[in-house]
Coordinates of C-alpha atoms (C1' of nucleotides) in Angstrom, one line a residue:
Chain A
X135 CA 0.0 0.0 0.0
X136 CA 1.3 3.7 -0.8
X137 CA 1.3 5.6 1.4
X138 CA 3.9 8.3 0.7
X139 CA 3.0 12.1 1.2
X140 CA 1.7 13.3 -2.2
X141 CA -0.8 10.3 -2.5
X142 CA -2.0 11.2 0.9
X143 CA -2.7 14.7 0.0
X144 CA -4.8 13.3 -3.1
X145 CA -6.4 11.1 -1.0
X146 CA -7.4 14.0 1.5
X147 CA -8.7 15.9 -1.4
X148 CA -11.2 13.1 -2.4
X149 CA -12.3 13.3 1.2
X150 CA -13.1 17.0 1.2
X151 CA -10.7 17.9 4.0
X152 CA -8.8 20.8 3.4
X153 CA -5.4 20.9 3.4
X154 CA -4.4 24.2 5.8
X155 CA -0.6 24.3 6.4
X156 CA -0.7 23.3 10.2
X157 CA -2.4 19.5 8.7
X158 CA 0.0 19.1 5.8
X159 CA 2.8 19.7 8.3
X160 CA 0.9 17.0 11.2
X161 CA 0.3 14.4 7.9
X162 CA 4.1 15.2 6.6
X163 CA 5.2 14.2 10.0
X164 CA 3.1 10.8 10.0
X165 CA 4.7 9.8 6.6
X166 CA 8.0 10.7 7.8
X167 CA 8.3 9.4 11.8
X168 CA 6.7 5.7 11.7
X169 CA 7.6 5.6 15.5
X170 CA 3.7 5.9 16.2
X171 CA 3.9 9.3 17.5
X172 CA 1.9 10.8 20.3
X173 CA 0.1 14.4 20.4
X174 CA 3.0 15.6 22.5
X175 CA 5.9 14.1 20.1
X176 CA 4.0 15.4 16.6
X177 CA 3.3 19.4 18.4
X178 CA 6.9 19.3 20.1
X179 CA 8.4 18.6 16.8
X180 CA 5.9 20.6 14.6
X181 CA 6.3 23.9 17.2
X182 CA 10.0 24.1 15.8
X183 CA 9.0 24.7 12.4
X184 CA 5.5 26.7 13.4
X185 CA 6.5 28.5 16.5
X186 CA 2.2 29.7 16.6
X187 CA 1.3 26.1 16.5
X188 CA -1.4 25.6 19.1
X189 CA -2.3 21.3 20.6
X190 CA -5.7 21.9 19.8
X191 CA -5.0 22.0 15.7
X192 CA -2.8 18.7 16.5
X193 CA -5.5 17.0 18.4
X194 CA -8.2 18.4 15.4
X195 CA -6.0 17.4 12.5
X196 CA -5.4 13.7 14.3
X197 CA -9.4 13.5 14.8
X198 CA -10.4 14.5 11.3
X199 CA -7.0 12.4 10.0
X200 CA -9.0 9.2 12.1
X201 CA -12.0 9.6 11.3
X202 CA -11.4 9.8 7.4
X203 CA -9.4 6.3 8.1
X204 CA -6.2 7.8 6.7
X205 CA -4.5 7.4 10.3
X206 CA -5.0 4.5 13.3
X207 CA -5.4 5.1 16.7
X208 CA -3.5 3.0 19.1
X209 CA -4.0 3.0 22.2
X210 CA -1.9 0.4 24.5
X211 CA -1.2 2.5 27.4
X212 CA -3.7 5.1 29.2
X213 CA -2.9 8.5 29.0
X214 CA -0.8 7.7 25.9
X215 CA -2.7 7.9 22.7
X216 CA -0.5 7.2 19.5
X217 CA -1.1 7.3 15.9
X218 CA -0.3 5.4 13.4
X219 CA -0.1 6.3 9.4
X220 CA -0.5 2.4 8.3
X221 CA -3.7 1.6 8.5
X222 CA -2.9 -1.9 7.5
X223 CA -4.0 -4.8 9.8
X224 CA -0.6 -5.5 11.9
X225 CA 0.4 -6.0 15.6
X226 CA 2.3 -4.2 17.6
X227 CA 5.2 -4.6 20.5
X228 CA 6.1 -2.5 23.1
X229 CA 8.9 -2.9 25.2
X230 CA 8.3 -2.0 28.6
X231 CA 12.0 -0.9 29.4
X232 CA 12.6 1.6 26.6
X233 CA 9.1 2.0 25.3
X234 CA 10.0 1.5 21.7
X235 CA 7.0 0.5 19.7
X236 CA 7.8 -2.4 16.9
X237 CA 5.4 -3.3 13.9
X238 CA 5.1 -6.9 13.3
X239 CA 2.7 -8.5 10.5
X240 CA 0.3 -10.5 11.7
X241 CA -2.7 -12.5 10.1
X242 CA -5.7 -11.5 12.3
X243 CA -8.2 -12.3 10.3
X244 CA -7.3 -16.5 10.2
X245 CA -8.0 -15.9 14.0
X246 CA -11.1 -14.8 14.4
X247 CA -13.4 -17.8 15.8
X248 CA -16.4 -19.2 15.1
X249 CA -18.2 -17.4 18.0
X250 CA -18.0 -14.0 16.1
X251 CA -19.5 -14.8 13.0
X252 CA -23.2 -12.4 14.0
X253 CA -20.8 -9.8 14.9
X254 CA -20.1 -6.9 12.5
X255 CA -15.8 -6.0 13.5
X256 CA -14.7 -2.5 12.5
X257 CA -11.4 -2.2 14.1
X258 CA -9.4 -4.8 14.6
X259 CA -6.3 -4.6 17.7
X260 CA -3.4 -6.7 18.5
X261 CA -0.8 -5.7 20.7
X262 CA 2.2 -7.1 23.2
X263 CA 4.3 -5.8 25.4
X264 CA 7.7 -7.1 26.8
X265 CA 11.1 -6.6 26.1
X266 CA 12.7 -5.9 23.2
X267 CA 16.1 -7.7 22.3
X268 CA 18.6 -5.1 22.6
X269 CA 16.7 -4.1 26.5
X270 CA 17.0 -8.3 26.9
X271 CA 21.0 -7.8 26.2
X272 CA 21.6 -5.0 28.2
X273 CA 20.5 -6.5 31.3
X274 CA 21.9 -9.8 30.7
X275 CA 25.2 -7.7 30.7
X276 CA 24.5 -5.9 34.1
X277 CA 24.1 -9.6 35.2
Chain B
X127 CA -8.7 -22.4 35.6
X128 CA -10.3 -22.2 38.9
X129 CA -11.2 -18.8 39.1
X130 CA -13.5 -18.8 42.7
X131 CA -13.6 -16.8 45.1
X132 CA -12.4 -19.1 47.9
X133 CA -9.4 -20.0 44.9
X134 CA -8.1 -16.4 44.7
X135 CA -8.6 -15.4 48.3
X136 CA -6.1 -18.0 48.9
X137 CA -3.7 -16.8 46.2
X138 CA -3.6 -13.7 47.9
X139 CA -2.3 -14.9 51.0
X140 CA 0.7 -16.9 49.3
X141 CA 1.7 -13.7 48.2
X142 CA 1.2 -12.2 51.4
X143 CA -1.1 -9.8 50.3
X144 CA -3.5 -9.0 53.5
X145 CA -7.4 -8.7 53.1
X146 CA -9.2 -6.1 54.1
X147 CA -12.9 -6.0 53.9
X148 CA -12.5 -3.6 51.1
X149 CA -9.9 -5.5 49.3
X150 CA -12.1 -8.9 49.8
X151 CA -15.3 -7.0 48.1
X152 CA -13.2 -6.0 45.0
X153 CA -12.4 -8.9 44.4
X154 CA -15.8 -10.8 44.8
X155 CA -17.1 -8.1 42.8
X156 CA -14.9 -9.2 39.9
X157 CA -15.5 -12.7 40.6
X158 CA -19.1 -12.1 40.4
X159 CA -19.0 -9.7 37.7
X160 CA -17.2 -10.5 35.0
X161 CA -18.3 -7.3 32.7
X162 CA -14.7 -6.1 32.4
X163 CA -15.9 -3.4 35.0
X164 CA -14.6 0.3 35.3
X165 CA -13.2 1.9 38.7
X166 CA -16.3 4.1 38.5
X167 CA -18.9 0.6 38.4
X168 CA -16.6 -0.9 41.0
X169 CA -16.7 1.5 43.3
X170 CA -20.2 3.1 42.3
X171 CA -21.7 -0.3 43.3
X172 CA -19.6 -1.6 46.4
X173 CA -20.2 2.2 47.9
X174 CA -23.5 0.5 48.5
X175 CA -22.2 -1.8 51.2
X176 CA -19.5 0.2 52.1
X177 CA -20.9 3.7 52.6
X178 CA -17.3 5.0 53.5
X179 CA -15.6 3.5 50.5
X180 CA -13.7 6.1 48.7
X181 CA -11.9 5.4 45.3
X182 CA -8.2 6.1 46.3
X183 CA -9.1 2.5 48.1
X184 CA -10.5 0.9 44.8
X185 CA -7.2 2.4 42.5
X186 CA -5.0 0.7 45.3
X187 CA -6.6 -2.5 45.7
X188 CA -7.0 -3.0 41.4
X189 CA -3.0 -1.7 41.2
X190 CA -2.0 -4.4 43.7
X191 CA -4.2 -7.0 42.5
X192 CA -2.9 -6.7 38.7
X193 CA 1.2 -6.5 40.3
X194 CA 0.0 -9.5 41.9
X195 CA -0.8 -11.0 38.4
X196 CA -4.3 -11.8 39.8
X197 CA -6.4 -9.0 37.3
X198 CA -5.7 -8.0 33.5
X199 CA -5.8 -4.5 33.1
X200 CA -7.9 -4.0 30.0
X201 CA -7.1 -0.5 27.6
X202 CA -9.6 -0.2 24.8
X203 CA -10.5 3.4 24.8
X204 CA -8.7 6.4 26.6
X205 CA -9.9 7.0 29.7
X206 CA -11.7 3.7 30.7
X207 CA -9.3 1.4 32.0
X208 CA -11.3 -1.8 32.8
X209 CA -10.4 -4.8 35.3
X210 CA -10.6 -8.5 34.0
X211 CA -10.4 -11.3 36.7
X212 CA -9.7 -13.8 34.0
X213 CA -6.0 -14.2 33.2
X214 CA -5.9 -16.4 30.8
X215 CA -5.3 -15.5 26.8
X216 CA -8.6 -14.0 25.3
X217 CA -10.1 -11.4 23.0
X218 CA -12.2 -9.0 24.1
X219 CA -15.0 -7.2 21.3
X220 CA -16.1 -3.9 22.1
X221 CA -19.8 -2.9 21.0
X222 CA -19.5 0.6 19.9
X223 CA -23.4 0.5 20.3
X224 CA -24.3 -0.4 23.5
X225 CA -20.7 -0.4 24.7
X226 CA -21.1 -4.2 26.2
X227 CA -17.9 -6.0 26.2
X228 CA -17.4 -9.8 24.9
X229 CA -14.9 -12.2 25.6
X230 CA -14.4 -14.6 22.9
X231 CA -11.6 -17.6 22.8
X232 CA -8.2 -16.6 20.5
X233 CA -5.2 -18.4 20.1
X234 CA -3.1 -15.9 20.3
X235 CA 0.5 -18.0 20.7
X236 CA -0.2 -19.6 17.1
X237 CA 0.0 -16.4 15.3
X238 CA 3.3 -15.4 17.0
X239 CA 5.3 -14.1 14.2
X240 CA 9.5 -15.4 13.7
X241 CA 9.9 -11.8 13.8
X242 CA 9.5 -12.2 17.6
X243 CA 11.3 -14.7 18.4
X244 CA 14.0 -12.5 19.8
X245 CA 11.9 -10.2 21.6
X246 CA 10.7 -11.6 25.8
X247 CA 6.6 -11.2 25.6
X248 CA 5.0 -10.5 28.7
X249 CA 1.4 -9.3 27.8
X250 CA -0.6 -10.3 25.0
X251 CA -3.9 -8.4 24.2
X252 CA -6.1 -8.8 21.0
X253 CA -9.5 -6.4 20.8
X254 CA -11.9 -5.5 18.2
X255 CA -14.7 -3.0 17.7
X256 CA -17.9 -2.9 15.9
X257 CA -21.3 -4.1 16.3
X258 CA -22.8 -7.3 18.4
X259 CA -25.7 -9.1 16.7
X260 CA -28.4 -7.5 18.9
X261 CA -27.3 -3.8 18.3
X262 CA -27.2 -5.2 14.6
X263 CA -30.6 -6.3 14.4
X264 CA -31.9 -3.4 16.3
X265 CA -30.2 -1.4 13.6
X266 CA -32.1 -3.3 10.6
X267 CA -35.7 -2.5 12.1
X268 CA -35.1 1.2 12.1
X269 CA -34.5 1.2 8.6
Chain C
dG87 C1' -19.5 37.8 3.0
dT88 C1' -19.4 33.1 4.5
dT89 C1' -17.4 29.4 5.9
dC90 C1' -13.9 27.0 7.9
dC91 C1' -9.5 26.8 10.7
dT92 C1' -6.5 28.2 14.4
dG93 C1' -5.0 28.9 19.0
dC94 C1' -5.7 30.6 23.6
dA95 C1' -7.8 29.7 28.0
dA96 C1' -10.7 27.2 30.7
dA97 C1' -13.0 23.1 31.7
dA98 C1' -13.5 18.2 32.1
dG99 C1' -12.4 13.6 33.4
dC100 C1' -9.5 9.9 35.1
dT101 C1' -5.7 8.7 38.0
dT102 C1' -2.0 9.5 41.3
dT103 C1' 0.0 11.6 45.4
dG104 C1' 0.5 13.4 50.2
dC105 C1' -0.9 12.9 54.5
dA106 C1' -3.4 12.2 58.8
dG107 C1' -6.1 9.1 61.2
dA108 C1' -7.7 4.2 61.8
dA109 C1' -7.1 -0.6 61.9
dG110 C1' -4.5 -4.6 62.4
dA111 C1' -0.5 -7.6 64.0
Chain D
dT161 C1' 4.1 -0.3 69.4
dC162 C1' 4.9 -0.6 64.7
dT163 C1' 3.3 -1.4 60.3
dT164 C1' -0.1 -1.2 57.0
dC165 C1' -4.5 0.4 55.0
dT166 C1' -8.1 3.8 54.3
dG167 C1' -10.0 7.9 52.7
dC168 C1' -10.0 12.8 52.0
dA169 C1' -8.2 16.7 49.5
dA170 C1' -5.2 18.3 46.2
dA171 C1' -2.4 17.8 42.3
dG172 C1' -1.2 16.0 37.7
dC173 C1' -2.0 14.8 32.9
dT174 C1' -4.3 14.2 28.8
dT175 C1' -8.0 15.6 26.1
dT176 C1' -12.1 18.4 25.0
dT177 C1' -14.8 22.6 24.7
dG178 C1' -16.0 27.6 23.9
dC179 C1' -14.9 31.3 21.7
dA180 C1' -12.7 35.2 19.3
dG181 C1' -9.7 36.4 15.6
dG182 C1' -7.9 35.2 11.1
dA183 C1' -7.5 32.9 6.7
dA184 C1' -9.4 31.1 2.6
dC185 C1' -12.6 31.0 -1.1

DNA sequence: GTTCCTGCAAAAGCTTTGCAGAAGA
DNA sequence: TCTTCTGCAAAGCTTTTGCAGGAAC
């Protein structure tokens, strides 16, 4: 799936959402920073290149970006919203010692059981959380 | 898995985790409720028989109880962390209709990519959203 | 001229923290 | 007596809301 910047931007148009500076800039930064960013990561690094830049466009553009599907929320921890610009069914990791988020691919659908089949699923979530291998090999050399 | 009262009341004490009469009715609230319940159900409905309850007590009690591996802590949306008494691997469904939550059976372990064979996984969690079969059908005799 | 967007300030909602008094060992 | 638990109040954080000014068309 593409999903570089300029075919976003089309893909906003067809949507009717407007494309004001302050959301090319948040949608740039999606394309760019596939570390699952949070509100505070995207407006701290945003405010450098728009010093008037306010949370409240951040937390407007994310909502508008969601709800036209061209971004995924993620929520794993409270109080830590991400978002993601793959919108492609996959799982996530995240280590609990140096909070890196990993992607991994993952076939949900061949999961889903029998007991859901009168159900209608909209949003599909998988996600662990443990250590990563480099946080496994540092403390196995404080050992 | 034996997931009685009686069972987990004895857990507790092998990891020397004392029970107080508020501590006791959390937990035979989740064994007798097994809704996924909020803080705010929790405590709304043990307030009942214990008038003096406050919340700061429920927050501990969950926080200890999940250290003590004997609760999942449950994140679907922001702001309504729920409590889940059964440990064992499952997917939850979210209704975003009538907001009920579902447990249905997952074999989580069998879709465990290669790509994570290096990586130490503690927590495992696996949710979808969308519509259960009654909020469905309740949907079709509107139209 | 209308409509939509931005950004400030304030509010809202959940959770945590500090602390004093109570309960329990 | 000493430790632990409870519960109130306050603080902390993230997110939402209201609203006035500004930009775009």
């Amino acid at each position: 799936m593409d999903l570089t910047f300029e075919y976003l931007k089309k893909k906003l148009k067809t949507k009717n959402i407007s494309l004001s500076y302050q959301r090319l800039k948040v949608l740039e930064y999606l394309t760019q920073n596939r570390c699952h960013p949070t509100v505070e990561q995207i407006f701290t690094e945003l405010q450098k290149d728009i010093p008037t830049l306010s949370k409240t466009t951040v937390y407007n553009t994310l909502r508008i970006l969601a709800e036209a599907g061209l971004v995924k929320v993620i929520i794993i921890e409270d109080k830590e919203t991400r978002y993601d610009i793959d919108t492609e069914d996959h799982g996530h990791f995240k280590c609990e010692c140096c909070g890196t988020i990993f992607d991994f691919p993952i076939d949900i659908d061949s999961l889903i059981p029998e007991d859901l089949s009168k159900f209608k699923i909209n949003d599909k979530n998988v996600y662990f959380k443990g250590l990563c291998p480099e946080c496994l090999s540092n403390k196995n050399e404080f050992k």
